[in-house]
Every structure is written in structure tokens, then in C-alpha cells.
Amino acid sequence: MNQVRTGTGCDDADYLLVKYKNLVSFIQAVHSAGGCPGEISFAMTSCSGVQTAVKSACSMCSMDLYLGNSSNDNIVYRAPHDQEANDKFLYSVTEMGIGFEGLQLLFTEIMGIPCTMAKIAFQRRQTKLMNAQKAAVEEELVRARREINNGQVNIDTSVCYDGSWSKREFTSNYGVGFVISMTTGKVLDYGTRSKLCEQCTFAPYKKDSNKYKEWYVKHKEHCTGAFVGSSGSMETSIGEEIFERSKSKSSDPDYGLKYKELVCDGDSSTYNNVWDIYGACQQCQLYSDMTEEEKTTFDSSESGDKHWQSHSALNQSQVLMQEVSVSSCKDWEYAAGRGS
């Protein structure tokens, strides 16, 4: 019977992340060499983050096998630059809200799973993951928009818009806003605002140093903490950005939409800033400059009646607003004309 001995170093870990299919192939290959009286040794040949490779060799025969935890590894070949396990591992801990220090505590100190990833490598992989997620989200948004425009451009459509924050009471440092189609119920575009930038907070240099100034010049374009204003104004700011984007990209088949009817939930602050984004007639421009008392007088006059009766989403350039009191998803369906 074969004798077995283990190596040192990373081999002293309590647990390893192993890909099941690779383990099955590895065991089958080792078992097939069971008739050899040689001594089988196991040693960790690669330990990068949680990406590991265990080499098994026999002292007498030519058996030389690898157990890696990547889909591209096999029992005779170790993919040298494959980082599948590290990428999936980082994705998992990011979804759980675990940072670098938490990763080291939970997996290395408590579980005994070797993780040799340096902090700078962790941050680079987070950036890589963020870029991949942004690309995936954009693909979904393009598909959602093409359901409406069918590859055509400058298509008018009805949407609802709303914002949210990471916590209540309008003291949040982070806000997000979404435009949702009233036809399909799918998100068509979104935007974010932040008062804080984690990269600036945890910059590797002191803020009064020359190195920090050099670092910030490169970082400034990507800084996420540039928003200045109240938390409540984030919703309006994001809405303006999204409507401006629809205006600039309405001739792009991957966008191709104009949000000409806006369903609001009672907060008209966003509408007041985007109603004329695509242009407006002279009378409506004059109306927007009136006081509330003047608007009331105009609305009740014969001229006001004629003006509003002549306006529709089909023959006017400005965004029209439909305000509804929303208490359930069914209310949105009625607002969009889809309720029964």
C-alpha cells in the first residue's frame, strides 16, 4: 500500500477551497496508481489568495498530478494565471459586506482557510468586479430599452421616476434614483449620488502631502464624493442627469427613448426641473414663470382652457406629468393605463 506524507507551509491550513469536479478526477487518478509501492507526497505548489494548487507525486513511478480549484485546471496542468476562485470568492464576500480586515478575520483566523491576498490586490479585484457589474447592468438596461424602441430612435415613452436613500430622515450620504417603464415595468436607467468617497477616506497618503495631491489628480475624475447639497436634493439631481442622458442619447439605438410622460408619486420637485428638457412652447415657458396665484387665474380662464386642451404628449415637446397617490403596485398599473 502507498505511504502518504504531507508537506509544510500552506499545507498546514485547516481547510482549503476545492472544486468538486477537480477533486473527483484527482482521487480517481491517484487511486489508479494504487498498485505502486512508492511513497506519495502532497505539497502546496501555489497559494495566491484562495487560489491553490496541490501537487501529488510518487517517489517511484511517474505519477505527477495537480489538484487546483479552477475550472481551467486539470490533474496534469495547473493554469498559471487563472484567478476564478479568487474572483468568485471576492464577489461572495463583497455581497456579504465583508471588507479586507473582515476577510482575514473570518477566513484566515477563524476558519483556517489560507488567504494570501494583499490589500492592494483585494482593492484591484474589487475595481475589476465593479467594472464587470457595471457592464452587466448596462447590457440589461440596453435590452430593457430595446423592448420599447425596437432598435429605433427618438421614441416617446411613459415612465415613473423615484429616488431612495441608504437610510431615512434625509441624513443619508448615499442616494439612488431609477426610471422605470410604465409599459414593461423594467428599469430603463438609473443614477447615484454620494457625499462621501471611500477611496478618499482611506487614501494611502496624508491629505496634506504632495503624494496625496498627485494621487488625487488621477482620482478626481472617478471620485464618488463630489455631491454638494442636501440628501433630499439627490433625487432631483439624479433625475436631471437621467433626463439629460435620454436627451443626448435619444438618437442612439441602444437608448433611443424620450421620457415624455412622467408619473410622479406626489413629489413634483424632479418634474419641475425636467419638464422642459426636450423644449417647450412659448406659452408653457410663460406659465412656468407665473406665481401660483397667476397660474390659478390662467387655469380658470378661457385662454387657459384652450391652451391645456390643445396639449398632449403627441403634439407637444415638453414632458407631461401625471401625479398619482400610490399605495400599491396596482396603482401604478392604473396610472399607466394597464389596470383592469
mmCIF file of C-alpha atoms in Angstrom:
data_model
loop_
_atom_site.group_PDB
_atom_site.id
_atom_site.type_symbol
_atom_site.label_atom_id
_atom_site.label_comp_id
_atom_site.label_asym_id
_atom_site.label_seq_id
_atom_site.Cartn_x
_atom_site.Cartn_y
_atom_site.Cartn_z
ATOM 1 C CA MET A 1 0.000 0.000 0.000
ATOM 2 C CA ASN A 2 1.180 3.507 -0.779
ATOM 3 C CA GLN A 3 2.511 5.591 2.089
ATOM 4 C CA VAL A 4 1.314 9.184 2.351
ATOM 5 C CA ARG A 5 3.065 12.220 3.790
ATOM 6 C CA THR A 6 2.102 15.882 3.645
ATOM 7 C CA GLY A 7 4.121 18.992 3.007
ATOM 8 C CA THR A 8 4.556 22.170 5.028
ATOM 9 C CA GLY A 9 3.684 25.872 4.742
ATOM 10 C CA CYS A 10 0.201 26.477 3.321
ATOM 11 C CA ASP A 11 -0.426 22.747 3.757
ATOM 12 C CA ASP A 12 -0.836 23.415 7.465
ATOM 13 C CA ALA A 13 -4.167 25.167 6.761
ATOM 14 C CA ASP A 14 -7.230 23.641 8.392
ATOM 15 C CA TYR A 15 -9.367 23.897 5.242
ATOM 16 C CA LEU A 16 -8.973 24.520 1.524
ATOM 17 C CA LEU A 17 -11.452 25.653 -1.098
ATOM 18 C CA VAL A 18 -11.637 22.756 -3.551
ATOM 19 C CA LYS A 19 -13.550 22.431 -6.804
ATOM 20 C CA TYR A 20 -15.546 19.215 -6.566
ATOM 21 C CA LYS A 21 -15.049 18.032 -10.154
ATOM 22 C CA ASN A 22 -11.314 18.570 -9.885
ATOM 23 C CA LEU A 23 -11.240 16.600 -6.622
ATOM 24 C CA VAL A 24 -13.074 13.640 -8.185
ATOM 25 C CA SER A 25 -10.659 13.499 -11.115
ATOM 26 C CA PHE A 26 -7.708 13.808 -8.763
ATOM 27 C CA ILE A 27 -8.825 10.973 -6.477
ATOM 28 C CA GLN A 28 -9.571 8.704 -9.422
ATOM 29 C CA ALA A 29 -6.099 9.321 -10.855
ATOM 30 C CA VAL A 30 -4.349 8.713 -7.510
ATOM 31 C CA HIS A 31 -6.369 5.561 -6.956
ATOM 32 C CA SER A 32 -5.359 4.178 -10.355
ATOM 33 C CA ALA A 33 -1.737 4.285 -9.198
ATOM 34 C CA GLY A 34 -2.507 2.294 -6.059
ATOM 35 C CA GLY A 35 -0.504 -0.762 -7.172
ATOM 36 C CA CYS A 36 2.786 1.143 -6.929
ATOM 37 C CA PRO A 37 4.701 0.629 -3.631
ATOM 38 C CA GLY A 38 6.194 4.134 -3.805
ATOM 39 C CA GLU A 39 5.562 6.905 -1.332
ATOM 40 C CA ILE A 40 3.021 9.515 -2.388
ATOM 41 C CA SER A 41 3.773 13.088 -1.334
ATOM 42 C CA PHE A 42 1.442 16.058 -1.277
ATOM 43 C CA ALA A 43 2.672 19.642 -1.385
ATOM 44 C CA MET A 44 1.118 23.043 -1.975
ATOM 45 C CA THR A 45 2.676 24.388 -5.163
ATOM 46 C CA SER A 46 0.567 27.518 -5.482
ATOM 47 C CA CYS A 47 -1.157 29.687 -2.901
ATOM 48 C CA SER A 48 -2.401 33.028 -4.246
ATOM 49 C CA GLY A 49 -5.346 34.448 -2.352
ATOM 50 C CA VAL A 50 -7.630 31.434 -2.055
ATOM 51 C CA GLN A 51 -6.434 30.108 -5.406
ATOM 52 C CA THR A 52 -4.463 26.972 -4.502
ATOM 53 C CA ALA A 53 -2.879 24.003 -6.211
ATOM 54 C CA VAL A 54 -1.776 20.782 -4.531
ATOM 55 C CA LYS A 55 0.791 18.606 -6.269
ATOM 56 C CA SER A 56 0.862 14.853 -5.726
ATOM 57 C CA ALA A 57 3.939 12.869 -6.776
ATOM 58 C CA CYS A 58 5.192 9.332 -6.311
ATOM 59 C CA SER A 59 8.763 8.534 -5.231
ATOM 60 C CA MET A 60 8.978 5.521 -7.554
ATOM 61 C CA CYS A 61 6.661 5.872 -10.541
ATOM 62 C CA SER A 62 5.995 8.768 -12.872
ATOM 63 C CA MET A 63 2.744 9.879 -11.226
ATOM 64 C CA ASP A 64 2.734 13.673 -11.099
ATOM 65 C CA LEU A 65 -0.747 15.142 -10.504
ATOM 66 C CA TYR A 66 -2.288 18.506 -9.597
ATOM 67 C CA LEU A 67 -5.398 19.425 -7.632
ATOM 68 C CA GLY A 68 -6.376 23.021 -8.433
ATOM 69 C CA ASN A 69 -9.578 24.898 -7.645
ATOM 70 C CA SER A 70 -10.159 26.489 -11.054
ATOM 71 C CA SER A 71 -12.316 25.245 -13.913
ATOM 72 C CA ASN A 72 -9.286 25.546 -16.200
ATOM 73 C CA ASP A 73 -7.115 23.314 -14.006
ATOM 74 C CA ASN A 74 -6.837 19.593 -14.600
ATOM 75 C CA ILE A 75 -4.860 16.786 -12.992
ATOM 76 C CA VAL A 76 -1.834 17.258 -15.270
ATOM 77 C CA TYR A 77 -1.959 21.005 -15.809
ATOM 78 C CA ARG A 78 -2.153 23.989 -13.486
ATOM 79 C CA ALA A 79 -3.490 27.145 -15.179
ATOM 80 C CA PRO A 80 -0.821 29.641 -14.083
ATOM 81 C CA HIS A 81 -2.785 32.889 -14.330
ATOM 82 C CA ASP A 82 -6.319 31.679 -13.726
ATOM 83 C CA GLN A 83 -7.997 33.563 -10.852
ATOM 84 C CA GLU A 84 -11.507 32.077 -10.987
ATOM 85 C CA ALA A 85 -11.581 31.097 -7.315
ATOM 86 C CA ASN A 86 -10.291 34.491 -6.189
ATOM 87 C CA ASP A 87 -12.824 36.336 -8.351
ATOM 88 C CA LYS A 88 -15.778 34.291 -7.091
ATOM 89 C CA PHE A 89 -14.507 34.468 -3.527
ATOM 90 C CA LEU A 90 -14.227 38.259 -3.657
ATOM 91 C CA TYR A 91 -17.694 38.505 -5.228
ATOM 92 C CA SER A 92 -19.120 36.458 -2.336
ATOM 93 C CA VAL A 93 -17.525 38.455 0.478
ATOM 94 C CA THR A 94 -18.441 41.748 -1.216
ATOM 95 C CA GLU A 95 -22.104 40.712 -1.384
ATOM 96 C CA MET A 96 -21.906 39.895 2.342
ATOM 97 C CA GLY A 97 -20.450 43.331 3.074
ATOM 98 C CA ILE A 98 -17.139 41.970 4.345
ATOM 99 C CA GLY A 99 -14.057 44.126 3.800
ATOM 100 C CA PHE A 100 -10.404 43.149 3.720
ATOM 101 C CA GLU A 101 -9.958 43.028 7.500
ATOM 102 C CA GLY A 102 -13.173 41.014 7.920
ATOM 103 C CA LEU A 103 -11.973 38.630 5.234
ATOM 104 C CA GLN A 104 -8.732 37.982 7.084
ATOM 105 C CA LEU A 105 -10.516 37.515 10.411
ATOM 106 C CA LEU A 106 -13.286 35.206 9.243
ATOM 107 C CA PHE A 107 -11.481 33.000 6.785
ATOM 108 C CA THR A 108 -7.840 33.046 7.850
ATOM 109 C CA GLU A 109 -8.012 33.373 11.627
ATOM 110 C CA ILE A 110 -11.321 31.640 12.399
ATOM 111 C CA MET A 111 -11.798 29.128 9.583
ATOM 112 C CA GLY A 112 -8.112 28.490 8.933
ATOM 113 C CA ILE A 113 -8.533 28.880 5.157
ATOM 114 C CA PRO A 114 -5.313 30.293 3.691
ATOM 115 C CA CYS A 115 -5.801 33.662 2.003
ATOM 116 C CA THR A 116 -2.547 35.277 0.954
ATOM 117 C CA MET A 117 -4.196 38.150 -0.916
ATOM 118 C CA ALA A 118 -2.601 41.524 -0.176
ATOM 119 C CA LYS A 119 -4.805 44.547 0.498
ATOM 120 C CA ILE A 120 -3.790 46.268 -2.746
ATOM 121 C CA ALA A 121 -4.671 43.093 -4.682
ATOM 122 C CA PHE A 122 -8.020 42.954 -2.863
ATOM 123 C CA GLN A 123 -8.782 46.539 -3.910
ATOM 124 C CA ARG A 124 -7.772 45.897 -7.519
ATOM 125 C CA ARG A 125 -10.082 42.903 -7.686
ATOM 126 C CA GLN A 126 -12.896 44.983 -6.224
ATOM 127 C CA THR A 127 -12.395 47.509 -9.027
ATOM 128 C CA LYS A 128 -12.391 44.694 -11.579
ATOM 129 C CA LEU A 129 -15.593 43.304 -10.069
ATOM 130 C CA MET A 130 -17.254 46.743 -10.061
ATOM 131 C CA ASN A 131 -16.434 47.281 -13.735
ATOM 132 C CA ALA A 132 -17.788 43.829 -14.624
ATOM 133 C CA GLN A 133 -21.010 44.526 -12.711
ATOM 134 C CA LYS A 134 -21.449 47.902 -14.420
ATOM 135 C CA ALA A 135 -21.029 46.258 -17.824
ATOM 136 C CA ALA A 136 -23.595 43.566 -16.936
ATOM 137 C CA VAL A 137 -26.077 46.175 -15.702
ATOM 138 C CA GLU A 138 -25.672 48.232 -18.883
ATOM 139 C CA GLU A 139 -26.379 45.154 -21.007
ATOM 140 C CA GLU A 140 -29.635 44.602 -19.080
ATOM 141 C CA LEU A 141 -30.617 48.264 -19.462
ATOM 142 C CA VAL A 142 -29.995 48.166 -23.215
ATOM 143 C CA ARG A 143 -32.200 45.058 -23.515
ATOM 144 C CA ALA A 144 -34.952 46.746 -21.482
ATOM 145 C CA ARG A 145 -34.847 49.883 -23.655
ATOM 146 C CA ARG A 146 -34.827 47.897 -26.883
ATOM 147 C CA GLU A 147 -38.051 46.171 -25.785
ATOM 148 C CA ILE A 148 -39.640 49.595 -26.194
ATOM 149 C CA ASN A 149 -37.794 51.212 -29.093
ATOM 150 C CA ASN A 150 -37.222 48.027 -31.160
ATOM 151 C CA GLY A 151 -33.898 49.430 -32.315
ATOM 152 C CA GLN A 152 -35.448 52.713 -33.464
ATOM 153 C CA VAL A 153 -34.574 56.178 -32.139
ATOM 154 C CA ASN A 154 -36.350 59.206 -30.651
ATOM 155 C CA ILE A 155 -39.226 57.102 -29.319
ATOM 156 C CA ASP A 156 -41.562 58.805 -26.808
ATOM 157 C CA THR A 157 -42.443 56.684 -23.795
ATOM 158 C CA SER A 158 -44.092 56.919 -20.366
ATOM 159 C CA VAL A 159 -42.051 56.364 -17.220
ATOM 160 C CA CYS A 160 -42.178 56.746 -13.479
ATOM 161 C CA TYR A 161 -39.223 58.073 -11.527
ATOM 162 C CA ASP A 162 -38.376 57.771 -7.858
ATOM 163 C CA GLY A 163 -35.368 58.003 -5.584
ATOM 164 C CA SER A 164 -34.234 56.301 -2.424
ATOM 165 C CA TRP A 165 -31.526 56.632 0.192
ATOM 166 C CA SER A 166 -29.372 54.295 2.269
ATOM 167 C CA LYS A 167 -31.224 55.433 5.407
ATOM 168 C CA ARG A 168 -34.237 57.553 6.333
ATOM 169 C CA GLU A 169 -34.668 61.058 7.747
ATOM 170 C CA PHE A 170 -32.813 62.725 4.837
ATOM 171 C CA THR A 171 -29.409 62.463 6.518
ATOM 172 C CA SER A 172 -28.025 59.828 4.189
ATOM 173 C CA ASN A 173 -24.700 60.232 2.428
ATOM 174 C CA TYR A 174 -25.823 57.989 -0.451
ATOM 175 C CA GLY A 175 -28.789 58.223 -2.818
ATOM 176 C CA VAL A 176 -30.047 56.400 -5.908
ATOM 177 C CA GLY A 177 -32.755 57.093 -8.494
ATOM 178 C CA PHE A 178 -34.469 54.906 -11.110
ATOM 179 C CA VAL A 179 -36.543 55.495 -14.228
ATOM 180 C CA ILE A 180 -38.995 52.621 -14.748
ATOM 181 C CA SER A 181 -41.029 51.956 -17.864
ATOM 182 C CA MET A 182 -44.796 52.195 -17.420
ATOM 183 C CA THR A 183 -45.134 49.779 -20.351
ATOM 184 C CA THR A 184 -42.866 46.927 -19.285
ATOM 185 C CA GLY A 185 -42.235 47.668 -15.616
ATOM 186 C CA LYS A 186 -38.479 47.339 -16.190
ATOM 187 C CA VAL A 187 -35.723 49.746 -15.144
ATOM 188 C CA LEU A 188 -34.544 51.838 -18.097
ATOM 189 C CA ASP A 189 -31.866 53.955 -16.431
ATOM 190 C CA TYR A 190 -30.502 54.861 -13.017
ATOM 191 C CA GLY A 191 -28.109 57.211 -11.267
ATOM 192 C CA THR A 192 -26.355 57.576 -7.920
ATOM 193 C CA ARG A 193 -25.137 60.367 -5.665
ATOM 194 C CA SER A 194 -22.694 60.290 -2.772
ATOM 195 C CA LYS A 195 -21.354 62.829 -0.311
ATOM 196 C CA LEU A 196 -18.506 60.534 0.659
ATOM 197 C CA CYS A 197 -15.763 58.756 -1.260
ATOM 198 C CA GLU A 198 -14.321 55.672 0.425
ATOM 199 C CA GLN A 199 -11.158 55.899 -1.654
ATOM 200 C CA CYS A 200 -10.553 59.447 -0.451
ATOM 201 C CA THR A 201 -11.326 58.441 3.145
ATOM 202 C CA PHE A 202 -8.842 55.576 3.089
ATOM 203 C CA ALA A 203 -6.294 57.116 0.732
ATOM 204 C CA PRO A 204 -2.771 55.701 1.214
ATOM 205 C CA TYR A 205 -1.300 59.168 1.803
ATOM 206 C CA LYS A 206 -1.889 62.025 4.234
ATOM 207 C CA LYS A 207 -4.147 64.700 2.748
ATOM 208 C CA ASP A 208 -1.617 67.485 3.239
ATOM 209 C CA SER A 209 1.184 65.594 1.492
ATOM 210 C CA ASN A 210 2.403 66.080 -2.063
ATOM 211 C CA LYS A 211 1.872 62.371 -2.762
ATOM 212 C CA TYR A 212 -1.808 62.744 -1.883
ATOM 213 C CA LYS A 213 -2.137 65.705 -4.265
ATOM 214 C CA GLU A 214 -0.540 63.677 -7.061
ATOM 215 C CA TRP A 215 -2.825 60.742 -6.264
ATOM 216 C CA TYR A 216 -5.957 62.930 -6.206
ATOM 217 C CA VAL A 217 -5.237 64.434 -9.636
ATOM 218 C CA LYS A 218 -5.623 60.938 -11.119
ATOM 219 C CA HIS A 219 -8.516 60.040 -8.808
ATOM 220 C CA LYS A 220 -10.569 63.234 -9.159
ATOM 221 C CA GLU A 221 -12.346 62.153 -12.344
ATOM 222 C CA HIS A 222 -13.578 58.979 -10.632
ATOM 223 C CA CYS A 223 -14.272 60.457 -7.186
ATOM 224 C CA THR A 224 -17.767 59.487 -5.968
ATOM 225 C CA GLY A 225 -17.998 62.006 -3.127
ATOM 226 C CA ALA A 226 -18.388 65.179 -5.167
ATOM 227 C CA PHE A 227 -22.100 65.823 -4.425
ATOM 228 C CA VAL A 228 -22.732 69.047 -2.510
ATOM 229 C CA GLY A 229 -26.277 69.601 -1.261
ATOM 230 C CA SER A 230 -28.948 68.122 0.967
ATOM 231 C CA SER A 231 -29.749 64.428 0.946
ATOM 232 C CA GLY A 232 -33.250 65.232 -0.264
ATOM 233 C CA SER A 233 -31.931 67.093 -3.311
ATOM 234 C CA MET A 234 -30.094 63.972 -4.501
ATOM 235 C CA GLU A 235 -33.329 62.645 -6.035
ATOM 236 C CA THR A 236 -33.822 65.757 -8.155
ATOM 237 C CA SER A 237 -30.155 65.865 -9.169
ATOM 238 C CA ILE A 238 -30.210 62.242 -10.338
ATOM 239 C CA GLY A 239 -33.481 62.800 -12.207
ATOM 240 C CA GLU A 240 -31.989 65.726 -14.121
ATOM 241 C CA GLU A 241 -28.966 63.606 -15.041
ATOM 242 C CA ILE A 242 -31.113 60.756 -16.363
ATOM 243 C CA PHE A 243 -33.381 63.016 -18.425
ATOM 244 C CA GLU A 244 -30.347 64.849 -19.829
ATOM 245 C CA ARG A 245 -28.900 61.467 -20.797
ATOM 246 C CA SER A 246 -32.111 60.486 -22.589
ATOM 247 C CA LYS A 247 -31.965 63.767 -24.489
ATOM 248 C CA SER A 248 -28.328 63.342 -25.558
ATOM 249 C CA LYS A 249 -28.727 59.648 -26.420
ATOM 250 C CA SER A 250 -32.207 59.636 -27.945
ATOM 251 C CA SER A 251 -30.600 59.103 -31.372
ATOM 252 C CA ASP A 252 -28.604 56.101 -30.162
ATOM 253 C CA PRO A 253 -30.385 52.760 -30.877
ATOM 254 C CA ASP A 254 -29.089 51.406 -27.559
ATOM 255 C CA TYR A 255 -31.010 54.196 -25.810
ATOM 256 C CA GLY A 256 -33.378 55.817 -28.302
ATOM 257 C CA LEU A 257 -36.001 56.965 -25.771
ATOM 258 C CA LYS A 258 -37.524 60.258 -24.691
ATOM 259 C CA TYR A 259 -39.347 60.208 -21.370
ATOM 260 C CA LYS A 260 -42.320 62.322 -22.436
ATOM 261 C CA GLU A 261 -44.818 61.272 -19.754
ATOM 262 C CA LEU A 262 -43.678 61.200 -16.136
ATOM 263 C CA VAL A 263 -45.782 59.563 -13.444
ATOM 264 C CA CYS A 264 -44.994 61.064 -10.033
ATOM 265 C CA ASP A 265 -45.821 59.943 -6.503
ATOM 266 C CA GLY A 266 -46.769 63.402 -5.230
ATOM 267 C CA ASP A 267 -43.270 64.881 -5.066
ATOM 268 C CA SER A 268 -43.061 67.135 -8.134
ATOM 269 C CA SER A 269 -39.600 68.564 -7.395
ATOM 270 C CA THR A 270 -37.969 66.429 -10.077
ATOM 271 C CA TYR A 271 -40.648 67.272 -12.644
ATOM 272 C CA ASN A 272 -40.161 70.979 -12.049
ATOM 273 C CA ASN A 273 -36.548 70.586 -13.162
ATOM 274 C CA VAL A 274 -37.078 68.346 -16.214
ATOM 275 C CA TRP A 275 -40.435 69.350 -17.696
ATOM 276 C CA ASP A 276 -38.821 71.405 -20.476
ATOM 277 C CA ILE A 277 -35.766 69.196 -21.001
ATOM 278 C CA TYR A 278 -36.819 68.472 -24.602
ATOM 279 C CA GLY A 279 -38.049 72.033 -25.177
ATOM 280 C CA ALA A 280 -41.434 73.705 -24.588
ATOM 281 C CA CYS A 281 -43.827 76.075 -26.330
ATOM 282 C CA GLN A 282 -43.718 79.796 -25.560
ATOM 283 C CA GLN A 283 -46.972 79.739 -23.599
ATOM 284 C CA CYS A 284 -45.729 76.971 -21.326
ATOM 285 C CA GLN A 285 -42.468 78.839 -20.737
ATOM 286 C CA LEU A 286 -44.504 81.880 -19.686
ATOM 287 C CA TYR A 287 -46.710 79.682 -17.494
ATOM 288 C CA SER A 288 -43.703 78.253 -15.652
ATOM 289 C CA ASP A 289 -42.637 81.790 -14.676
ATOM 290 C CA MET A 290 -46.066 82.698 -13.216
ATOM 291 C CA THR A 291 -46.777 82.869 -9.493
ATOM 292 C CA GLU A 292 -49.196 80.337 -8.026
ATOM 293 C CA GLU A 293 -51.933 82.964 -7.981
ATOM 294 C CA GLU A 294 -51.326 83.827 -11.651
ATOM 295 C CA LYS A 295 -51.385 80.137 -12.592
ATOM 296 C CA THR A 296 -54.728 79.684 -10.838
ATOM 297 C CA THR A 297 -56.194 82.668 -12.695
ATOM 298 C CA PHE A 298 -54.867 81.440 -16.049
ATOM 299 C CA ASP A 299 -56.119 77.862 -15.481
ATOM 300 C CA SER A 300 -59.649 79.090 -14.818
ATOM 301 C CA SER A 301 -59.711 81.422 -17.832
ATOM 302 C CA GLU A 302 -60.962 80.639 -21.336
ATOM 303 C CA SER A 303 -57.405 81.048 -22.675
ATOM 304 C CA GLY A 304 -56.186 78.507 -20.147
ATOM 305 C CA ASP A 305 -58.867 76.002 -21.140
ATOM 306 C CA LYS A 306 -57.973 76.294 -24.818
ATOM 307 C CA HIS A 307 -54.256 76.032 -24.082
ATOM 308 C CA TRP A 308 -54.449 72.868 -21.998
ATOM 309 C CA GLN A 309 -56.981 71.189 -24.282
ATOM 310 C CA SER A 310 -54.575 71.584 -27.192
ATOM 311 C CA HIS A 311 -51.713 69.930 -25.321
ATOM 312 C CA SER A 312 -50.934 66.234 -25.482
ATOM 313 C CA ALA A 313 -47.840 64.050 -25.448
ATOM 314 C CA LEU A 314 -48.259 63.603 -29.201
ATOM 315 C CA ASN A 315 -48.063 67.208 -30.313
ATOM 316 C CA GLN A 316 -46.002 68.992 -27.667
ATOM 317 C CA SER A 317 -42.320 68.782 -26.851
ATOM 318 C CA GLN A 318 -42.405 69.207 -23.085
ATOM 319 C CA VAL A 319 -42.643 66.403 -20.549
ATOM 320 C CA LEU A 320 -46.167 65.870 -19.212
ATOM 321 C CA MET A 321 -46.732 64.890 -15.607
ATOM 322 C CA GLN A 322 -49.373 62.590 -14.185
ATOM 323 C CA GLU A 323 -49.442 62.735 -10.401
ATOM 324 C CA VAL A 324 -50.878 59.753 -8.545
ATOM 325 C CA SER A 325 -51.159 58.727 -4.942
ATOM 326 C CA VAL A 326 -49.500 55.334 -4.908
ATOM 327 C CA SER A 327 -50.386 52.843 -2.206
ATOM 328 C CA SER A 328 -49.816 49.617 -4.102
ATOM 329 C CA CYS A 329 -48.298 48.224 -7.288
ATOM 330 C CA LYS A 330 -51.817 48.103 -8.780
ATOM 331 C CA ASP A 331 -51.997 51.909 -8.552
ATOM 332 C CA TRP A 332 -49.049 52.169 -10.925
ATOM 333 C CA GLU A 333 -50.881 49.889 -13.365
ATOM 334 C CA TYR A 334 -53.929 52.149 -13.336
ATOM 335 C CA ALA A 335 -51.723 55.224 -13.775
ATOM 336 C CA ALA A 336 -50.118 53.626 -16.798
ATOM 337 C CA GLY A 337 -53.453 52.589 -18.256
ATOM 338 C CA ARG A 338 -52.681 48.901 -17.723
ATOM 339 C CA GLY A 339 -55.093 48.298 -14.870
ATOM 340 C CA SER A 340 -58.341 46.415 -15.317
#
